[in-house]
Tab-separated table of C-alpha atoms in Angstrom:
chain	number	residue	atom	x	y	z
U	124	MET	CA	21.675	-15.188	-37.218
U	125	VAL	CA	19.189	-18.050	-36.915
U	126	GLU	CA	21.172	-19.462	-33.975
U	127	PHE	CA	20.977	-16.092	-32.238
U	128	PHE	CA	17.176	-16.059	-32.473
U	129	LYS	CA	16.976	-19.651	-31.231
U	130	LYS	CA	19.082	-18.743	-28.199
U	131	LEU	CA	16.997	-15.624	-27.636
U	132	LYS	CA	13.804	-17.675	-27.736
U	133	ARG	CA	15.110	-20.096	-25.079
U	134	ASP	CA	16.383	-17.290	-22.805
U	135	ASP	CA	13.833	-16.693	-20.031
U	136	ARG	CA	15.839	-14.455	-17.705
U	137	GLY	CA	13.858	-11.382	-18.728
U	138	ALA	CA	10.563	-13.105	-17.971
U	139	THR	CA	11.662	-13.645	-14.372
U	140	ALA	CA	12.459	-9.946	-14.008
U	141	VAL	CA	9.028	-9.035	-15.366
U	142	GLU	CA	7.350	-11.437	-12.942
U	143	TYR	CA	9.232	-9.928	-10.014
U	144	GLY	CA	8.241	-6.471	-11.208
U	145	LEU	CA	4.567	-7.447	-11.279
U	146	ILE	CA	4.779	-8.972	-7.803
U	147	LEU	CA	6.471	-5.822	-6.521
U	148	ALA	CA	3.740	-3.669	-8.067
U	149	LEU	CA	1.007	-5.750	-6.407
U	150	VAL	CA	2.758	-5.568	-3.030
U	151	PHE	CA	3.088	-1.804	-3.430
U	152	LEU	CA	-0.620	-1.420	-4.232
U	153	ALA	CA	-1.543	-3.545	-1.219
U	154	MET	CA	0.667	-1.391	1.002
U	155	ILE	CA	-0.921	1.815	-0.293
U	156	GLY	CA	-4.393	0.417	0.441
U	157	ALA	CA	-3.356	-0.635	3.947
U	158	VAL	CA	-1.808	2.754	4.733
U	159	GLN	CA	-4.913	4.582	3.514
U	160	SER	CA	-7.154	2.359	5.609
U	161	PHE	CA	-4.963	2.832	8.667
U	162	GLY	CA	-4.949	6.591	8.113
U	163	GLN	CA	-8.742	6.792	7.945
U	164	THR	CA	-9.120	4.663	11.068
U	165	SER	CA	-6.578	6.784	12.905
U	166	ILE	CA	-8.315	10.027	11.908
U	167	GLN	CA	-11.668	8.678	13.103
U	168	MET	CA	-10.143	7.636	16.439
U	169	TRP	CA	-8.611	11.073	17.052
U	170	ASP	CA	-11.869	12.769	16.050
U	171	ARG	CA	-13.771	10.676	18.635
U	172	ILE	CA	-11.178	11.562	21.278
U	173	SER	CA	-11.468	15.248	20.402
U	174	VAL	CA	-15.277	15.202	20.657
U	175	ALA	CA	-15.143	13.342	23.980
U	176	THR	CA	-12.570	15.764	25.366
U	177	GLN	CA	-14.593	18.788	24.284
U	178	GLY	CA	-17.733	17.283	25.865
U	179	ALA	CA	-15.870	16.613	29.110
U	180	ASN	CA	-14.501	20.168	29.171
U	181	GLN	CA	-17.947	21.653	28.611
U	182	SER	CA	-19.449	19.488	31.343
U	183	ALA	CA	-16.738	20.614	33.747
U	184	GLY	CA	-17.290	24.249	32.811
U	185	VAL	CA	-13.794	24.750	31.444
């Protein structure tokens, strides 16, 4: 039984899996932040285009 616990203490395969899981979680959070930022920028761009188009249509009397 003591040998089993000694082997278990030296085994670090699980630690590697945990590290990869943490890295994956950080990458996922970074991706979510980037997508949200891109979405907001895209919405603002289309809003500016919409306002400009409406202004051009009103100036042309359409």
